[in-house]
Amino acid sequence: MAQSEITAGAPGTPIRVEAPARPDWEMLARQSRRARLWKNGLLIAFLTLVSVPIVLPFFWMFVISVSARTGGVESDVLWRACAVLVPATFAYGAAHVALPRRKQRWIAGGALLAAAALGLYLMVGEALHLNNYRFLVNPNLIEDIRGAATAGGQFPWVWTAFANSFYVATTSMLLKVIVATLAGYYLSRFAFRGRSGFLQGLLILEVFHPWMLTIPIFLVIFWVGLLNTLSGPILVLTAIDLPFFIFIMKGFFDAVPWDIEMSAMTDGASRRQAFRMVVLPQVRAGLIAIAVLGFIKGWEEYVFVTALRTGNSFWVMSTYLYYVAEDVMGVDYGLVAAVSVFYILPSLVLYLFCQKYLTQMTLGGVKG
Amino acid sequence: MARVELRNLTKSWDAATAVADMSLSIADGEFTAILGPSGCGKSTTLFMLAGVYRPTAGDIFFDGARVNDVEARSRNVGIVFQSYALYPNMSVLQNILFPLRFQKVPDADRRAREMAELVQVGELLDRRPSQLSGGQQQRVALARALVKRPNLLLLDEPLSNLDATLRLSMRAEIRRITRELGVTTILVTHDQIEATTMADRVVCMANGRVEQVGTADDLYLRPDTRFVAGFIGSPPMNLIEATVHEGAIRAGAARIAVTGAEGTVTLGLRPEMLHPAERGLQARVAHVEPMGRERMTTAYTDFGTIRFIEPIAAPARDEGELMHLQFDAADTILFGPDGRRLPGARASLPEAAHA
């Protein structure tokens, strides 16, 4: 560059222009491969490290649930399991970085998985058992342990609590989805007096934590006579989630072009048909997202189901877990861990299958 | 296929009036274009015809029957949107079939396939709209609008999302299809070439009002208003605003004689009606733009900046060159202070300025 400038600046002066050196492509490629290897390796190591505090408690819970015998805390099995799994994880990370082809990675992953399974079997194989999961088949769990009825009495079979939880979660989820969809559509499409105020109101509701309202809600539910029924928590949970869900659905509807709806209506559809046949299919991701979120929130609810019952009128999974922990405290950690695993499972499965839609939800929400 | 009539049609929202007192009648099978700049109310008119918007005042008649209170879905109007508005959750065939789902049609499937053949998307029936190119989406939208044999076909800026070559071929294609089916068609566009090439008749709108209704030639050669004169034609007509005093408008030493008008007027001169001459209106060349077939020159005169067109074969002019321009009195158009054309008024360069 410098030389060519000189040539231009002094015409007529002969200046020898050196031919540019041919770049060593091989070396450059090697360099960039090595850099990429380092970057990927560090990234994977970092992500693995930061996920340890998140994954470890769950893993520990699971290990306790399938290994604890006396109810005492035994970390021995956990460490032995980790002695197999940690090297296996690192080995997989290394394989992922080192092997460029997808097929090779799959083979390495499969081999490592098999090795880890074998290692686990050898290290902790005989310590594992399913005795802690006996609550699934034994309706009189506490009586069997204590030999007498529990302090609270009428401690139910876990499936009763499971059915109640499922009923609360599903019903409130359906209510949330139906109301949020219709309200979101209306807010997105119609101009009416107080629309912006309504939208601001939705956001303001999100500022206050619903627990602040526990006592007023208790009184309201008491006055309408829904205390000690499952309908009480169902309605309260629905009301609490609705503002946020309406806002999400409004965002999704905003993203559906008005043209498409007009087109459907000129094609001969009524407004309701246009909504059902053309608009709804396009907000499917939003519907699934709020359905999953709504279900999980109902499933995990503890505060309002506890607050809205005065005796042991109904049991759900969260209260069941709490009483198992209370009643057998110091006696059987294995049982508590097993109930926890059982409690987590539905949410986990749902979440894993619908993860894709849940991430889209934030996008739709931002658009709104 | 229907005759359409608009009588004193008005649409206003709280403060703004989108369409004001519009009257228009369209013959059966006619291809009409509504042309105007964005925001002139042309799309609003279209949506009132489709039944999506309800008119604030005035009436719409299809074949003499008032349809104001008939819902969009019962009007049997086909519409192609600028965005095509295909249903993304349905295949091409399902899209074309969609309007027939609301009518009891015995051979819906065959009709949809025939229509797909007519617009040449027969091989794409199983695709999703997202897998189609813009031109293909356009054709599907057209097929969907036409499959129910509509009384009226409405096209809302149908070509503006296509590239230039495709636009040219779709223009002819749409014309062919509508003519083949003999359907009454209304095209809404801001593109004058689109309007003048496709339509039998052009309705020029501005600010919610109809400025002029006529053929492409009417609008170009005999604009009724100053707006039409400035809007139609590329490059636009030169418009010189001046005051007629003692039968002439003056600027410095220059003088243009005016007959049939008095007071404030606007003089319109088409760029191609101005010719270089030995004598005439003095002009200094500002810049020259070759445009292929011809060359557009911008020049300063005593009456302001003026554009004129010369064939590309003529020798190129230099910037700053001094020259003279001449025009025929018959080619001049004058508009009054209200913007309407003054019939019979003419402008000419005084004899003394002639060669």
XYZ file of C-alpha atoms in Angstrom:
723
model
C 0.000 0.000 0.000
C 2.703 2.429 1.051
C 4.694 1.639 -2.050
C 1.825 2.174 -4.407
C 1.195 5.561 -2.811
C 4.758 6.565 -3.485
C 4.425 5.479 -7.083
C 1.343 7.583 -7.433
C 2.905 10.552 -5.718
C 6.008 10.655 -7.877
C 5.158 9.800 -11.449
C 8.077 8.786 -13.567
C 10.266 7.725 -10.652
C 10.893 4.026 -11.072
C 10.160 2.201 -7.873
C 10.421 -1.535 -7.482
C 7.103 -2.957 -6.397
C 7.564 -6.240 -4.587
C 5.198 -9.025 -5.456
C 3.021 -9.787 -2.431
C 4.083 -12.918 -0.578
C 1.769 -15.845 -1.270
C -0.167 -16.473 1.923
C 0.394 -19.816 3.586
C -3.204 -21.047 3.457
C -2.340 -24.260 5.265
C -0.942 -22.430 8.228
C -3.824 -19.953 8.372
C -6.349 -22.782 8.313
C -4.475 -24.594 11.086
C -4.417 -21.432 13.158
C -8.121 -20.799 12.858
C -8.930 -24.468 13.574
C -6.868 -24.299 16.734
C -8.504 -21.028 17.802
C -11.962 -22.476 17.242
C -11.054 -25.569 19.248
C -9.947 -23.446 22.189
C -13.000 -21.250 22.034
C -15.436 -24.164 21.904
C -13.586 -26.031 24.628
C -13.621 -23.080 26.985
C -17.258 -22.350 26.253
C -18.340 -25.916 26.971
C -16.241 -26.064 30.140
C -17.732 -22.789 31.371
C -21.315 -23.791 30.658
C -20.800 -27.149 32.327
C -19.376 -25.448 35.382
C -22.203 -22.955 35.813
C -24.850 -25.613 35.340
C -23.472 -27.673 38.230
C -25.243 -25.707 41.014
C -28.511 -26.035 39.067
C -28.270 -29.685 38.180
C -26.634 -30.999 41.350
C -29.591 -30.515 43.772
C -31.952 -32.285 41.397
C -29.503 -35.066 40.867
C -28.915 -35.386 44.580
C -32.638 -35.538 45.219
C -32.961 -38.303 42.677
C -30.011 -40.228 44.125
C -31.442 -39.995 47.639
C -34.837 -41.163 46.433
C -33.431 -44.345 44.933
C -30.731 -45.104 47.509
C -31.619 -43.868 51.023
C -32.515 -46.747 53.313
C -32.865 -45.531 56.851
C -33.988 -42.001 56.167
C -30.639 -40.549 57.165
C -28.661 -38.389 54.764
C -26.132 -40.493 52.954
C -23.984 -38.592 50.514
C -21.779 -41.592 49.976
C -23.768 -42.862 46.965
C -23.866 -39.383 45.475
C -20.093 -39.040 45.509
C -19.578 -42.450 44.091
C -22.046 -41.692 41.296
C -20.309 -38.378 40.668
C -16.976 -40.163 40.479
C -18.374 -41.882 37.374
C -20.481 -39.098 35.892
C -18.073 -36.158 36.166
C -15.295 -37.806 34.140
C -17.920 -39.066 31.692
C -19.266 -35.516 31.236
C -15.801 -34.114 30.662
C -14.972 -36.916 28.284
C -18.124 -36.148 26.306
C -17.250 -32.450 26.198
C -13.775 -33.276 24.941
C -15.221 -35.640 22.332
C -17.657 -32.959 21.178
C -14.857 -30.462 20.716
C -12.409 -32.846 19.119
C -14.734 -34.658 16.710
C -15.983 -32.514 13.845
C -18.590 -34.884 12.414
C -22.050 -35.319 13.849
C -22.001 -39.062 13.335
C -18.705 -39.424 15.174
C -20.131 -37.398 18.051
C -23.148 -39.670 18.255
C -20.983 -42.747 18.370
C -18.709 -41.238 21.023
C -21.746 -40.120 23.028
C -23.296 -43.563 22.849
C -20.070 -45.243 23.879
C -19.595 -42.860 26.809
C -23.200 -43.362 27.886
C -22.742 -47.124 27.909
C -19.461 -46.778 29.822
C -21.102 -44.468 32.362
C -24.004 -46.883 32.837
C -21.606 -49.741 33.406
C -19.518 -47.634 35.794
C -22.607 -46.607 37.738
C -23.721 -50.206 37.973
C -20.364 -51.276 39.342
C -19.984 -48.338 41.744
C -23.481 -47.920 43.162
C -25.447 -50.778 41.655
C -26.255 -52.666 44.828
C -27.157 -49.500 46.767
C -30.139 -48.721 44.521
C -33.678 -49.748 45.366
C -37.248 -48.576 44.835
C -38.497 -48.966 48.396
C -38.866 -45.221 48.834
C -41.438 -45.209 46.045
C -43.755 -47.498 47.985
C -46.054 -44.521 48.579
C -47.254 -44.967 45.014
C -48.874 -48.306 45.845
C -49.486 -48.011 49.589
C -52.622 -46.007 50.495
C -51.826 -46.068 54.247
C -48.286 -44.828 54.113
C -48.020 -42.910 57.371
C -49.963 -45.444 59.420
C -47.527 -48.068 58.230
C -44.564 -46.008 59.316
C -45.915 -44.763 62.615
C -48.237 -47.611 63.384
C -50.957 -45.087 64.104
C -52.935 -42.316 62.456
C -51.054 -39.069 61.871
C -51.562 -35.872 63.828
C -53.579 -34.238 61.065
C -55.517 -37.377 60.320
C -56.952 -38.469 56.988
C -53.591 -38.396 55.299
C -54.546 -39.426 51.770
C -53.123 -41.772 49.223
C -50.760 -39.931 46.893
C -52.999 -40.579 43.883
C -55.825 -38.627 45.520
C -53.520 -35.627 45.862
C -52.247 -36.214 42.346
C -55.779 -36.250 40.922
C -56.676 -33.062 42.815
C -53.538 -31.303 41.641
C -54.229 -32.417 38.118
C -57.797 -31.163 38.351
C -56.724 -27.769 39.725
C -53.933 -27.381 37.155
C -56.018 -28.473 34.164
C -59.151 -26.539 35.010
C -57.327 -23.316 35.795
C -55.221 -23.815 32.656
C -58.343 -24.149 30.494
C -59.914 -21.073 32.062
C -56.723 -19.068 31.599
C -56.316 -20.096 27.980
C -59.921 -19.382 27.019
C -60.165 -16.028 28.755
C -56.679 -14.844 27.798
C -57.239 -15.780 24.147
C -60.558 -13.995 23.820
C -59.425 -10.966 25.810
C -56.117 -10.782 23.976
C -57.898 -10.892 20.630
C -60.334 -8.198 21.626
C -57.579 -5.946 22.953
C -55.532 -6.479 19.826
C -58.292 -5.879 17.295
C -60.882 -3.504 18.689
C -60.583 0.126 19.620
C -62.819 0.868 22.585
C -63.016 3.464 25.295
C -60.526 2.721 28.056
C -58.413 0.348 25.992
C -55.065 1.924 26.831
C -56.081 2.282 30.467
C -56.963 -1.389 30.517
C -53.586 -2.334 29.074
C -51.765 -0.201 31.611
C -53.891 -1.750 34.330
C -52.794 -5.210 33.227
C -49.181 -4.190 33.659
C -49.736 -2.534 37.015
C -51.252 -5.766 38.348
C -47.967 -7.464 37.569
C -46.148 -5.083 39.906
C -47.832 -6.408 43.056
C -47.094 -9.850 44.280
C -50.328 -11.815 44.623
C -49.303 -13.035 48.091
C -49.937 -9.515 49.344
C -53.570 -10.158 48.596
C -53.785 -13.420 50.511
C -56.031 -12.101 53.298
C -58.475 -10.168 51.068
C -58.648 -13.161 48.759
C -59.327 -15.435 51.711
C -62.179 -13.174 52.804
C -63.676 -12.970 49.336
C -63.516 -16.730 48.889
C -65.018 -17.194 52.341
C -67.909 -14.850 51.561
C -68.742 -16.477 48.267
C -68.658 -19.822 50.012
C -65.810 -21.410 48.129
C -63.571 -21.978 51.130
C -62.384 -25.577 51.407
C -63.302 -26.356 47.816
C -60.987 -26.850 44.868
C -62.929 -24.205 42.926
C -61.516 -21.538 45.264
C -57.846 -22.015 44.325
C -58.802 -22.627 40.686
C -60.479 -19.245 40.384
C -57.787 -17.421 42.343
C -54.970 -18.951 40.303
C -56.778 -18.092 37.096
C -57.227 -14.491 38.184
C -53.594 -14.132 39.195
C -52.154 -15.376 35.909
C -54.635 -13.728 33.579
C -53.127 -10.234 33.265
C -49.798 -11.579 32.096
C -51.356 -14.187 29.825
C -53.712 -11.653 28.249
C -50.736 -9.474 27.501
C -48.872 -12.363 25.910
C -51.834 -13.335 23.754
C -52.373 -9.735 22.693
C -48.774 -9.727 21.470
C -49.378 -12.860 19.429
C -52.584 -11.497 17.914
C -50.861 -8.215 17.086
C -48.443 -10.208 14.966
C -51.265 -11.675 12.843
C -51.854 -9.282 9.949
C -55.263 -7.662 9.769
C -55.274 -8.337 6.005
C -55.597 -12.057 6.540
C -58.685 -11.663 8.659
C -60.264 -9.208 6.224
C -59.448 -11.596 3.427
C -61.183 -14.454 5.236
C -64.247 -12.320 5.803
C -64.500 -11.259 2.178
C -64.006 -14.927 1.273
C -67.295 -15.625 3.007
C -66.291 -16.426 6.589
C -68.068 -14.850 9.527
C -65.879 -13.079 12.036
C -66.013 -16.100 14.323
C -65.134 -18.469 11.485
C -62.253 -16.229 10.439
C -61.007 -16.240 14.025
C -61.226 -20.007 14.329
C -60.005 -21.039 10.870
C -57.407 -18.413 10.081
C -56.314 -16.449 13.149
C -56.185 -19.131 15.843
C -53.897 -21.468 13.867
C -51.398 -18.634 13.665
C -51.220 -18.060 17.403
C -50.830 -21.776 18.125
C -47.405 -21.219 19.664
C -48.866 -18.687 22.076
C -51.739 -20.972 23.015
C -49.387 -23.848 23.761
C -47.040 -21.583 25.703
C -49.687 -20.185 28.026
C -51.298 -23.614 28.370
C -48.023 -25.153 29.543
C -47.163 -22.252 31.788
C -50.698 -22.134 33.154
C -50.669 -25.847 33.877
C -47.287 -25.761 35.600
C -48.311 -22.814 37.752
C -51.437 -24.635 38.877
C -49.475 -27.819 39.452
C -46.867 -26.240 41.678
C -49.204 -23.953 43.627
C -48.783 -24.094 47.377
C -49.637 -20.741 48.981
C -53.229 -20.349 47.880
C -54.188 -23.984 48.203
C -52.946 -23.845 51.796
C -54.518 -20.486 52.536
C -57.937 -21.409 51.182
C -58.526 -24.491 53.278
C -59.111 -24.497 56.966
C -58.746 -28.190 57.756
C -57.674 -31.116 55.677
C -60.595 -30.665 53.339
C -58.555 -31.281 50.198
C -55.062 -32.430 49.425
C -52.963 -31.512 46.445
C -49.412 -32.583 45.641
C -47.770 -29.577 47.237
C -49.576 -30.000 50.551
C -48.969 -33.749 50.347
C -45.249 -33.187 49.970
C -45.236 -30.695 52.803
C -46.985 -33.097 55.168
C -44.768 -35.981 54.221
C -41.800 -33.816 55.117
C -43.478 -32.645 58.336
C -44.736 -35.990 59.516
C -41.688 -38.035 58.793
C -39.107 -35.337 59.421
C -35.920 -36.816 60.642
C -37.191 -40.229 59.829
C -37.177 -40.690 56.077
C -35.434 -38.332 53.680
C -35.648 -41.059 51.108
C -39.438 -40.854 51.099
C -39.481 -37.068 50.856
C -37.034 -37.192 47.947
C -39.099 -39.875 46.210
C -42.311 -37.836 46.552
C -40.429 -34.787 45.234
C -39.257 -36.695 42.171
C -42.803 -37.899 41.543
C -44.091 -34.337 41.969
C -41.566 -32.839 39.548
C -42.053 -35.367 36.789
C -45.197 -34.000 35.041
C -43.899 -30.413 34.917
C -40.536 -31.605 33.691
C -41.984 -33.714 30.882
C -44.328 -30.928 29.799
C -41.553 -28.408 29.875
C -39.161 -30.548 27.868
C -41.737 -31.155 25.145
C -42.949 -27.578 24.895
C -39.696 -25.697 25.442
C -39.795 -24.477 21.832
C -43.132 -22.732 22.344
C -42.164 -21.260 25.699
C -39.201 -19.459 24.157
C -41.456 -18.062 21.415
C -43.720 -16.705 24.102
C -41.165 -14.139 25.175
C -40.841 -13.011 21.573
C -44.591 -12.627 21.175
C -44.712 -10.802 24.476
C -42.051 -8.351 23.424
C -43.868 -7.595 20.205
C -46.961 -6.664 22.231
C -70.304 -9.743 -12.667
C -71.915 -6.539 -11.688
C -72.464 -2.914 -12.313
C -71.178 -0.865 -9.381
C -72.308 2.547 -8.337
C -71.096 4.800 -5.545
C -73.362 7.688 -4.586
C -72.016 10.490 -2.363
C -69.921 7.990 -0.487
C -68.222 9.411 2.614
C -66.068 7.797 5.263
C -64.721 9.693 8.220
C -63.127 8.745 11.478
C -63.291 10.970 14.557
C -61.550 13.961 13.055
C -60.232 12.792 9.719
C -62.235 12.352 6.558
C -60.763 9.642 4.375
C -63.278 9.745 1.554
C -65.512 12.740 0.925
C -68.665 12.712 -1.158
C -67.460 10.279 -3.800
C -69.708 9.405 -6.701
C -68.733 6.980 -9.402
C -70.358 4.402 -11.594
C -68.611 1.430 -13.091
C -70.025 -0.628 -15.933
C -70.303 -4.401 -15.908
C -66.987 -6.002 -16.806
C -65.096 -2.731 -16.783
C -61.545 -2.497 -15.457
C -61.246 0.669 -13.393
C -58.174 1.949 -11.589
C -58.307 4.236 -8.591
C -55.079 6.181 -8.661
C -53.718 8.543 -6.063
C -50.884 9.223 -3.637
C -50.824 7.289 -0.364
C -53.401 8.493 2.098
C -55.782 9.789 -0.557
C -58.594 7.442 0.494
C -58.334 4.925 -2.305
C -57.871 1.916 -0.044
C -60.664 3.101 2.219
C -62.950 3.181 -0.821
C -61.885 -0.340 -1.670
C -62.607 -1.610 1.830
C -66.020 0.038 1.777
C -66.750 -1.779 -1.470
C -65.582 -5.029 0.102
C -67.800 -4.411 3.124
C -64.962 -4.290 5.632
C -65.631 -0.629 6.456
C -69.111 0.818 6.740
C -69.599 4.141 4.967
C -70.329 7.139 7.189
C -72.690 8.489 4.563
C -73.720 7.726 1.006
C -74.640 4.500 -0.705
C -73.078 1.624 -2.612
C -75.094 -0.181 -5.258
C -74.323 -3.512 -6.913
C -76.506 -3.932 -10.019
C -78.818 -1.243 -8.716
C -79.334 -2.840 -5.295
C -78.124 -1.001 -2.217
C -75.540 -3.134 -0.385
C -74.509 -0.818 2.454
C -75.936 -3.137 5.067
C -74.834 -6.363 3.403
C -71.970 -7.981 5.279
C -68.592 -8.507 3.645
C -69.026 -12.254 3.477
C -72.321 -12.002 1.616
C -71.232 -9.480 -0.999
C -69.394 -12.028 -3.124
C -66.426 -9.763 -3.658
C -62.957 -11.122 -4.353
C -60.024 -9.145 -3.030
C -56.269 -9.365 -3.555
C -54.262 -7.584 -0.895
C -50.913 -5.916 -1.247
C -49.530 -8.467 1.220
C -51.471 -11.244 -0.621
C -52.840 -12.291 2.798
C -52.609 -15.996 2.023
C -53.470 -18.258 4.943
C -50.098 -19.553 6.115
C -51.576 -22.578 7.846
C -53.091 -23.934 4.631
C -51.682 -25.345 1.407
C -52.126 -23.566 -1.905
C -55.090 -25.784 -2.806
C -56.692 -25.217 0.598
C -56.192 -21.495 0.160
C -57.952 -21.513 -3.192
C -60.680 -23.786 -1.821
C -61.262 -21.610 1.227
C -63.931 -19.295 -0.273
C -65.834 -22.312 -1.609
C -66.093 -23.809 1.871
C -68.752 -21.238 2.657
C -70.804 -21.950 -0.446
C -72.543 -25.167 -1.278
C -70.497 -25.951 -4.366
C -70.723 -29.528 -5.615
C -67.520 -29.549 -7.670
C -65.405 -27.284 -5.476
C -62.224 -29.253 -5.917
C -62.422 -29.267 -9.724
C -63.172 -25.547 -9.799
C -60.241 -24.752 -7.541
C -57.915 -26.796 -9.729
C -59.192 -25.122 -12.888
C -58.622 -21.715 -11.375
C -55.127 -22.766 -10.310
C -54.446 -23.762 -13.932
C -55.752 -20.437 -15.186
C -53.290 -18.510 -13.013
C -50.579 -21.113 -13.677
C -49.955 -22.463 -10.200
C -51.231 -25.960 -11.014
C -47.969 -27.624 -9.935
C -47.783 -25.845 -6.601
C -51.055 -27.021 -5.058
C -49.473 -28.892 -2.147
C -47.025 -26.174 -1.163
C -47.403 -23.787 1.722
C -47.528 -20.043 0.993
C -44.173 -19.625 2.743
C -42.598 -21.891 0.119
C -43.719 -19.715 -2.792
C -42.037 -16.769 -4.462
C -43.733 -13.364 -4.474
C -45.103 -13.799 -7.979
C -46.483 -17.240 -7.171
C -48.137 -15.962 -3.998
C -49.653 -13.216 -6.072
C -51.133 -15.742 -8.509
C -52.534 -17.856 -5.689
C -54.128 -14.779 -4.135
C -55.683 -13.976 -7.497
C -57.001 -17.523 -7.869
C -58.473 -17.407 -4.381
C -60.193 -14.125 -5.126
C -61.615 -15.392 -8.416
C -62.592 -18.966 -7.582
C -65.994 -18.028 -6.172
C -66.853 -16.147 -9.374
C -67.141 -12.808 -7.626
C -69.440 -9.931 -8.571
C -66.478 -7.672 -8.239
C -62.718 -8.157 -8.089
C -60.777 -5.702 -5.946
C -57.006 -5.388 -6.295
C -55.209 -3.440 -3.581
C -51.747 -2.457 -4.828
C -51.281 -6.006 -6.083
C -47.980 -5.437 -7.851
C -46.069 -3.249 -5.444
C -44.264 -6.150 -3.744
C -42.946 -7.616 -6.986
C -39.697 -6.833 -8.760
C -39.777 -4.756 -11.934
C -39.680 -7.591 -14.504
C -42.305 -9.628 -12.708
C -44.471 -6.549 -12.383
C -44.425 -6.101 -16.127
C -45.530 -9.665 -16.822
C -48.108 -9.764 -14.007
C -49.641 -6.578 -15.346
C -50.407 -8.294 -18.631
C -51.354 -11.503 -16.845
C -53.933 -9.862 -14.604
C -55.363 -8.052 -17.582
C -55.624 -11.336 -19.512
C -57.312 -13.205 -16.672
C -59.845 -10.517 -15.822
C -60.716 -10.093 -19.482
C -61.065 -13.839 -19.939
C -63.507 -14.020 -17.031
C -65.181 -10.726 -17.835
C -65.176 -9.745 -14.177
C -65.735 -6.146 -13.071
C -62.425 -5.106 -11.577
C -61.249 -2.209 -9.465
C -57.522 -1.714 -9.070
C -56.169 0.566 -6.388
C -52.663 1.852 -6.964
C -50.325 4.778 -6.498
C -48.413 3.813 -9.627
C -49.662 5.724 -12.652
C -48.081 3.324 -15.144
C -49.941 0.450 -13.505
C -53.204 2.373 -13.647
C -52.906 3.648 -17.194
C -51.652 0.396 -18.711
C -54.167 -1.932 -17.088
C -57.374 0.036 -16.731
C -60.089 1.029 -19.197
C -60.747 4.039 -17.040
C -58.757 5.785 -14.336
C -60.170 7.556 -11.295
C -57.641 10.004 -9.919
C -58.107 10.794 -6.223
C -56.514 13.269 -3.822
C -57.362 14.037 -0.214
C -60.442 11.867 -0.272
C -61.929 13.509 -3.335
C -62.198 12.426 -6.932
C -60.104 14.795 -9.018
C -60.880 13.346 -12.413
C -62.371 10.287 -14.052
C -61.307 9.415 -17.556
C -59.153 7.378 -19.857
C -55.394 7.479 -19.544
C -55.284 9.971 -22.436
C -57.871 12.234 -20.815
C -55.825 12.412 -17.640
C -52.588 13.075 -19.450
C -53.670 15.437 -22.173
C -56.665 17.108 -20.561
C -56.170 17.193 -16.815
C -59.166 18.739 -15.074
C -57.244 19.983 -12.094
C -53.840 21.189 -11.189
C -53.369 18.143 -8.968
C -53.933 15.709 -11.825
C -51.592 17.705 -14.049
C -48.815 17.470 -11.471
C -49.482 13.854 -10.511
C -49.765 12.223 -13.916
C -46.718 12.047 -16.118
C -43.082 11.426 -15.404
C -41.327 13.807 -15.345
C -44.312 15.817 -14.119
C -45.775 18.812 -15.870
C -44.020 22.140 -15.303
C -46.338 24.313 -13.240
C -45.713 28.047 -13.176
C -47.669 30.074 -10.693
C -48.173 33.706 -11.668
C -50.603 36.594 -11.842
C -52.119 37.676 -15.120
C -51.890 41.389 -15.510
C -53.003 43.172 -18.668
C -53.193 39.901 -20.594
C -49.760 38.645 -19.691
C -47.635 37.191 -16.913
C -44.265 38.799 -16.397
C -41.037 37.983 -14.662
C -38.149 40.396 -15.145
C -37.892 41.112 -18.848
C -39.712 37.908 -19.798
C -43.363 37.961 -20.692
C -45.917 35.298 -21.607
C -49.207 36.378 -23.102
C -52.324 34.822 -21.614
C -55.816 34.850 -23.104
C -59.032 33.803 -21.374
C -57.781 34.174 -17.821
C -57.271 36.908 -15.299
C -55.778 37.086 -11.812
C -53.842 34.245 -10.180
C -53.279 31.313 -12.502
C -51.060 28.281 -12.822
C -49.571 27.656 -16.233
C -48.932 24.021 -17.083
C -46.375 22.953 -19.690
C -45.567 19.301 -20.394
C -41.781 18.765 -20.598
C -42.094 17.198 -24.042
C -44.071 20.172 -25.367
C -41.105 22.528 -24.914
C -38.654 22.826 -27.805
C -35.320 24.569 -28.040
C -35.442 27.436 -30.521
C -33.488 30.458 -31.731
C -35.709 32.823 -29.796
C -38.273 32.449 -27.043
C -38.130 31.948 -23.321
C -34.578 32.406 -22.154
C -33.210 29.508 -20.110
C -29.888 28.501 -18.583
C -29.139 24.774 -18.452
C -28.736 23.504 -14.855
C -28.203 19.830 -15.448
C -28.841 17.122 -17.990
C -30.078 13.591 -17.229
C -29.947 10.922 -19.937
C -32.979 8.631 -19.520
C -32.421 6.128 -22.298
C -34.764 7.030 -25.134
C -34.578 10.716 -24.330
C -32.696 13.269 -22.348
C -34.212 15.358 -19.587
C -32.800 18.818 -19.086
C -33.438 21.062 -16.128
C -33.039 24.770 -16.795
C -33.515 28.030 -14.949
C -35.813 30.637 -16.486
C -37.231 33.890 -15.221
C -40.370 31.953 -14.311
C -38.535 29.364 -12.251
C -37.009 25.965 -12.876
C -38.348 24.175 -15.945
C -37.798 20.628 -17.196
C -37.924 19.690 -20.842
C -37.259 16.580 -22.861
C -35.240 16.150 -26.039
C -34.604 13.024 -28.072
C -31.343 11.329 -27.160
C -30.126 11.902 -30.749
C -30.057 15.683 -30.236
C -26.636 17.068 -29.281
C -26.026 17.114 -25.534
C -26.139 20.489 -23.840
C -23.520 21.851 -21.482
C -24.310 23.012 -18.001
C -24.584 26.790 -17.861
C -25.391 27.035 -21.554
C -27.799 29.813 -22.464
C -30.683 28.805 -24.738
C -34.251 29.571 -25.678
C -37.413 27.523 -25.372
C -40.518 27.663 -27.485
C -43.992 26.125 -27.096
C -47.304 26.031 -28.930
C -50.240 27.890 -27.460
C -52.418 24.820 -28.154
C -50.299 22.717 -25.776
C -50.685 25.028 -22.812
C -53.082 24.445 -19.955
C -54.102 27.039 -17.389
C -55.597 26.474 -13.968
C -57.538 28.988 -11.929
C -56.912 29.860 -8.294
C -59.228 27.001 -7.225
C -56.952 24.534 -9.050
C -59.501 23.767 -11.792
C -58.632 24.004 -15.448
C -59.723 27.148 -17.252
C -61.177 25.873 -20.503
C -60.306 28.034 -23.464
C -57.481 29.816 -21.704
C -54.197 29.746 -23.595
C -50.689 31.066 -23.093
C -48.229 32.010 -25.792
C -44.887 33.712 -26.167
C -45.288 37.224 -27.605
C -44.623 37.684 -31.330
C -41.560 39.763 -30.633
C -39.896 36.796 -29.029
C -40.480 34.575 -32.034
C -37.834 34.049 -34.596
